[in-house]
Amino acid sequence: MISLHTAHFLNNTPSISGRSFGSTHLQRRCPVGMVRVAVGPSFGRSTDAVLTEEAREGVVGAVDLDDKSTVTDAGVEDMYGEDTATEDQLVTPWSLSVASGYSLLRDPHYNKGLAFTERERDAHYLRGLLPPTVISQDIQAKKMIHNIRQYQVPLQKYMAMMDLQEMNEKLFYRLLIDNVEELLPVVYTPTVGEACQKYGSIFRRPQGLFISLKEKGKVLEVLKNWPERHIQVIVVTDGERILGLGDLGCQGMGIPVGKLSLYTALGGIRPSACLPITIDVGTNNEALLNDEFYIGLRQRRATGQEYAELMHEFMTAVKQFYGERVLIQFEDFANHNAFDLLAKYGSTHLVFNDDIQGTASVVLAGLLTAQKLAGKTLADQTFLFLGAGEAGTGIAELIALEISKQTNMPLEEARKKIWLVDSKGLIVKSRMESLQHFKKPWAHEHEPIKGLLNAINSLKPTVLIGSSGVGRTFTKEVVEAMATYSERPVILALSNPTSQSECTAEEAYTWSQGRAIFASGSPFPPVEFEGKTFTPGQANNAYIFPGFGLGLIMSGAIRVHDDMLLAASEALASQVTEEHFAKGLLYPPFKTIRKISAHIAANVATKAYELGLATRLPQPANLVKYAESCMYSPAYRSYR
Ligand SMILES: NC(=O)C1=CN([C@@H]2O[C@H](COP(=O)(O)OP(=O)(O)OC[C@H]3O[C@@H](n4cnc5c(N)ncnc54)[C@H](OP(=O)(O)O)[C@@H]3O)[C@@H](O)[C@H]2O)C=CC1
Ligand SMILES: CC(=O)C(=O)O
Ligand SMILES: [Mg+2]
């Protein structure tokens, strides 16, 4: 029923390079068994297919590989033997190596839907598979955004966007790039948080790679299952601290997927170079363990050596398979692993912890702007954090580094301007023995204090930063106290998603009588107060990581250095114009994010060259232009 051909189909195939998932997979895993086969009309007559070793050996009962007489122009029904095989018989999962016809329409990377031209419809066996009309990507984008706006429920918008990503990748990115301010809250915080919570229920098709304890000893094999070889950025989570929502186990996958879609839309990294990964070592979330729709391992989290061994195997396999220059972004790990992973792999791999380093860089950028708005230098301010974990201590350290650079003050001295409160109260010297290592630099001489308000009244901070993951902790009393000690208090409610935000924009402005300089991790709409409109900024690492990653990739950097974070902050702050200042904005609007990312990338790359960490030589003359020229475009390509 299937006849084997070789040379004929080599000459006759459409020349789009093969990218369909299963086929590249089979080609890589079964190079010996790869032969070309002619397949029936429903899959396009000139497509290449890949035949596995098993198929050649005749494991598909209904397929006679040696019978050359049965392929006809009329086609052969049940050619894969799926209908006739009984449930316990083996069936070969056929796949095509060159997308054409029906499979082309189902390949999100190449699909253009109704935008396929008449010529392409002829050349690629699409006749009849599409209705007659041909429309432009502009019209497609207009229709899609109109449809998405019809949904009232954010999660429905999220699902519509995910469906689009799986159907037509270029249209997805076109929509996201053109409507970034509207769609960022859909594909990213806050909606991505709800999507992760409900991931099991809304799960349709797997995205990214899942590496669980079951794959221990086989991680390299798992990486080989991914259809792309030229990976430049991996975002990896183990799902233990998803935004401020806690342990969501395997369902944390929504975060790497979302972050990587921003890498492409905001930073211009090609989608095929991005790989989302979730490491599943179990979950301690009882509700998920008892949820019949839960998609992850049903066991409590592995810790200690078992955890470290899987992570080490993963890190080793990634470097072995993708090389020294693949960027591994750690995302939403719990702090008891995050700091150790960064320290352990920082000197051997190109690693970046977004929650520690990306957040630090974005907040520092906002503070550099705020120092102009408030008319004070960083060294003039007193900083108080609610939350002393990854975000809190990461930001604190970068502020101290910047103060030290600005004033030549020793780092130790600069740190004394910064205070942190954790779940047990103010971090002070007398708690030193019991403190986790990342809190120790912040244990200053002071009497113990319980409660944020007491800490504010004692320390009289001018900058208050929320990074505890606990919502509604900046109460009216807290904001009013901040406004008592400073004419222009800086209040940053960083915790995500919106439900965990320390306060709303409206609360910050009204309780401070319009004097607060405010930004939040998740977006809030503008606020009217006493006839004036206040536009809150979004202090979110999404401003930094896409451009930061682009800078590393385009310079071929092999390690991340703190000075690169400072360089990224300066680049972001430099994009805030007088017009933005006038509106009290700490950050430039997201709608110019690609330009912002190009500047961040250029500054980061410059630093990589200065530090001797860049391997792409010679250094391009104009790094901003070079960054722009590297960026992915969602415009459709013409297929020959
Ligand atoms: N806007 C942005 O770009 C980013 C925002 N975030 C957000 O920041 C939040 C925290 O993230 P991260 O730092 O990684 O989390 P961590 O778990 O590392 O840190 C949380 C910290 O908050 C403290 N904490 C918890 N509850 C309270 C409480 N009731 N009162 C005082 N302190 C408390 C914890 O105290 P203890 O140490 O005693 O347990 C810990 O120090 C999350 O909501 C996350 O979404 C994170 C990264 C980027
Ligand atoms: C923004 C982000 O990285 C977080 O909330 O974890
Ligand atoms: Mg994060």
PDB file of C-alpha atoms and ligand atoms in Angstrom, residues 188 241-245 332-335 339 354-355 359 362 386-392 421-424 431 436 438-439 466-470 473 494-497 500 520-522 539-542, ligand 1:
ATOM      1  CA  TYR A 188       1.865  37.659  31.032  1.00  0.00           C
ATOM      2  CA  ARG A 241       7.298  29.947  43.543  1.00  0.00           C
ATOM      3  CA  ILE A 242       5.066  30.932  40.660  1.00  0.00           C
ATOM      4  CA  LEU A 243       4.624  34.722  40.905  1.00  0.00           C
ATOM      5  CA  GLY A 244       3.185  35.305  44.379  1.00  0.00           C
ATOM      6  CA  LEU A 245       0.941  32.241  44.014  1.00  0.00           C
ATOM      7  CA  ASP A 332      10.253  31.353  39.757  1.00  0.00           C
ATOM      8  CA  PHE A 333      12.333  28.894  41.753  1.00  0.00           C
ATOM      9  CA  ALA A 334      11.842  29.096  45.521  1.00  0.00           C
ATOM     10  CA  ASN A 335      14.600  31.103  47.159  1.00  0.00           C
ATOM     11  CA  PHE A 339      20.395  31.567  45.145  1.00  0.00           C
ATOM     12  CA  ASP A 354      15.277  36.929  36.387  1.00  0.00           C
ATOM     13  CA  ASP A 355      13.683  37.216  39.831  1.00  0.00           C
ATOM     14  CA  THR A 359      14.022  42.537  38.927  1.00  0.00           C
ATOM     15  CA  VAL A 362      14.326  47.123  36.432  1.00  0.00           C
ATOM     16  CA  LEU A 386       8.776  44.323  52.742  1.00  0.00           C
ATOM     17  CA  GLY A 387      10.055  40.917  51.651  1.00  0.00           C
ATOM     18  CA  ALA A 388      13.665  39.757  51.840  1.00  0.00           C
ATOM     19  CA  GLY A 389      13.772  36.978  49.278  1.00  0.00           C
ATOM     20  CA  GLU A 390      15.003  36.819  45.715  1.00  0.00           C
ATOM     21  CA  ALA A 391      13.460  40.067  44.512  1.00  0.00           C
ATOM     22  CA  GLY A 392      14.068  42.011  47.750  1.00  0.00           C
ATOM     23  CA  VAL A 421      11.570  43.237  56.702  1.00  0.00           C
ATOM     24  CA  ASP A 422      10.790  39.531  56.315  1.00  0.00           C
ATOM     25  CA  SER A 423       7.990  37.414  57.785  1.00  0.00           C
ATOM     26  CA  LYS A 424       9.655  37.628  61.213  1.00  0.00           C
ATOM     27  CA  ARG A 431      18.949  37.705  64.228  1.00  0.00           C
ATOM     28  CA  GLN A 436      19.543  32.559  55.518  1.00  0.00           C
ATOM     29  CA  PHE A 438      21.303  35.967  51.401  1.00  0.00           C
ATOM     30  CA  LYS A 439      19.820  38.032  54.246  1.00  0.00           C
ATOM     31  CA  GLY A 466       7.008  45.529  48.368  1.00  0.00           C
ATOM     32  CA  SER A 467       8.431  42.125  47.399  1.00  0.00           C
ATOM     33  CA  SER A 468       6.771  39.723  49.808  1.00  0.00           C
ATOM     34  CA  GLY A 469       4.196  38.158  47.506  1.00  0.00           C
ATOM     35  CA  VAL A 470       1.513  39.080  50.054  1.00  0.00           C
ATOM     36  CA  THR A 473       0.151  44.859  52.999  1.00  0.00           C
ATOM     37  CA  LEU A 494       6.180  44.692  43.042  1.00  0.00           C
ATOM     38  CA  SER A 495       4.325  41.531  43.989  1.00  0.00           C
ATOM     39  CA  ASN A 496       2.476  39.671  41.238  1.00  0.00           C
ATOM     40  CA  PRO A 497      -0.142  38.987  40.092  1.00  0.00           C
ATOM     41  CA  GLN A 500      -0.860  39.914  45.491  1.00  0.00           C
ATOM     42  CA  SER A 520       3.666  48.110  40.445  1.00  0.00           C
ATOM     43  CA  GLY A 521       4.666  44.670  39.182  1.00  0.00           C
ATOM     44  CA  SER A 522       1.301  44.057  37.501  1.00  0.00           C
ATOM     45  CA  ALA A 539       8.042  47.882  37.546  1.00  0.00           C
ATOM     46  CA  ASN A 540       8.370  44.490  35.973  1.00  0.00           C
ATOM     47  CA  ASN A 541      11.438  42.585  34.874  1.00  0.00           C
ATOM     48  CA  ALA A 542       9.768  42.248  31.450  1.00  0.00           C
TER      49      ALA A 542
HETATM   50  N1  LIG B   1       7.693  43.001  39.567  1.00  0.00           N
HETATM   51  C1  LIG B   1       8.588  42.097  39.233  1.00  0.00           C
HETATM   52  O1  LIG B   1       9.245  42.209  38.187  1.00  0.00           O
HETATM   53  C2  LIG B   1       8.815  40.946  40.109  1.00  0.00           C
HETATM   54  C3  LIG B   1       7.964  40.656  41.120  1.00  0.00           C
HETATM   55  N2  LIG B   1       8.201  39.596  41.920  1.00  0.00           N
HETATM   56  C4  LIG B   1       7.195  39.314  42.937  1.00  0.00           C
HETATM   57  O2  LIG B   1       7.752  39.481  44.213  1.00  0.00           O
HETATM   58  C5  LIG B   1       7.149  38.573  45.111  1.00  0.00           C
HETATM   59  C6  LIG B   1       8.238  37.878  45.900  1.00  0.00           C
HETATM   60  O3  LIG B   1       9.083  37.164  45.038  1.00  0.00           O
HETATM   61  P1  LIG B   1      10.456  36.562  45.599  1.00  0.00           P
HETATM   62  O4  LIG B   1      11.275  37.598  46.209  1.00  0.00           O
HETATM   63  O5  LIG B   1      11.051  35.792  44.502  1.00  0.00           O
HETATM   64  O6  LIG B   1       9.901  35.573  46.705  1.00  0.00           O
HETATM   65  P2  LIG B   1      10.674  34.937  47.915  1.00  0.00           P
HETATM   66  O7  LIG B   1       9.866  33.800  48.364  1.00  0.00           O
HETATM   67  O8  LIG B   1      12.091  34.729  47.551  1.00  0.00           O
HETATM   68  O9  LIG B   1      10.628  36.085  49.046  1.00  0.00           O
HETATM   69  C7  LIG B   1       9.478  36.459  49.740  1.00  0.00           C
HETATM   70  C8  LIG B   1       9.891  37.245  50.935  1.00  0.00           C
HETATM   71  O10 LIG B   1       8.732  37.805  51.494  1.00  0.00           O
HETATM   72  C9  LIG B   1       8.736  37.565  52.897  1.00  0.00           C
HETATM   73  N3  LIG B   1       7.379  37.508  53.400  1.00  0.00           N
HETATM   74  C10 LIG B   1       6.428  36.597  53.161  1.00  0.00           C
HETATM   75  N4  LIG B   1       5.306  36.911  53.831  1.00  0.00           N
HETATM   76  C11 LIG B   1       5.568  38.034  54.502  1.00  0.00           C
HETATM   77  C12 LIG B   1       4.819  38.851  55.382  1.00  0.00           C
HETATM   78  N5  LIG B   1       3.555  38.571  55.657  1.00  0.00           N
HETATM   79  N6  LIG B   1       5.406  39.938  55.898  1.00  0.00           N
HETATM   80  C13 LIG B   1       6.678  40.233  55.612  1.00  0.00           C
HETATM   81  N7  LIG B   1       7.436  39.523  54.785  1.00  0.00           N
HETATM   82  C14 LIG B   1       6.885  38.425  54.246  1.00  0.00           C
HETATM   83  C15 LIG B   1       9.455  36.241  53.047  1.00  0.00           C
HETATM   84  O11 LIG B   1       9.894  36.159  54.387  1.00  0.00           O
HETATM   85  P3  LIG B   1      10.715  34.912  54.948  1.00  0.00           P
HETATM   86  O12 LIG B   1      12.059  35.026  54.294  1.00  0.00           O
HETATM   87  O13 LIG B   1      10.753  35.167  56.394  1.00  0.00           O
HETATM   88  O14 LIG B   1       9.969  33.690  54.552  1.00  0.00           O
HETATM   89  C16 LIG B   1      10.565  36.435  52.021  1.00  0.00           C
HETATM   90  O15 LIG B   1      11.628  37.141  52.562  1.00  0.00           O
HETATM   91  C17 LIG B   1       6.270  37.665  44.268  1.00  0.00           C
HETATM   92  O16 LIG B   1       4.947  38.087  44.376  1.00  0.00           O
HETATM   93  C18 LIG B   1       6.742  37.894  42.877  1.00  0.00           C
HETATM   94  O17 LIG B   1       5.696  37.768  41.946  1.00  0.00           O
HETATM   95  C19 LIG B   1       9.295  38.802  41.792  1.00  0.00           C
HETATM   96  C20 LIG B   1      10.175  39.028  40.793  1.00  0.00           C
HETATM   97  C21 LIG B   1       9.968  40.100  39.835  1.00  0.00           C
END
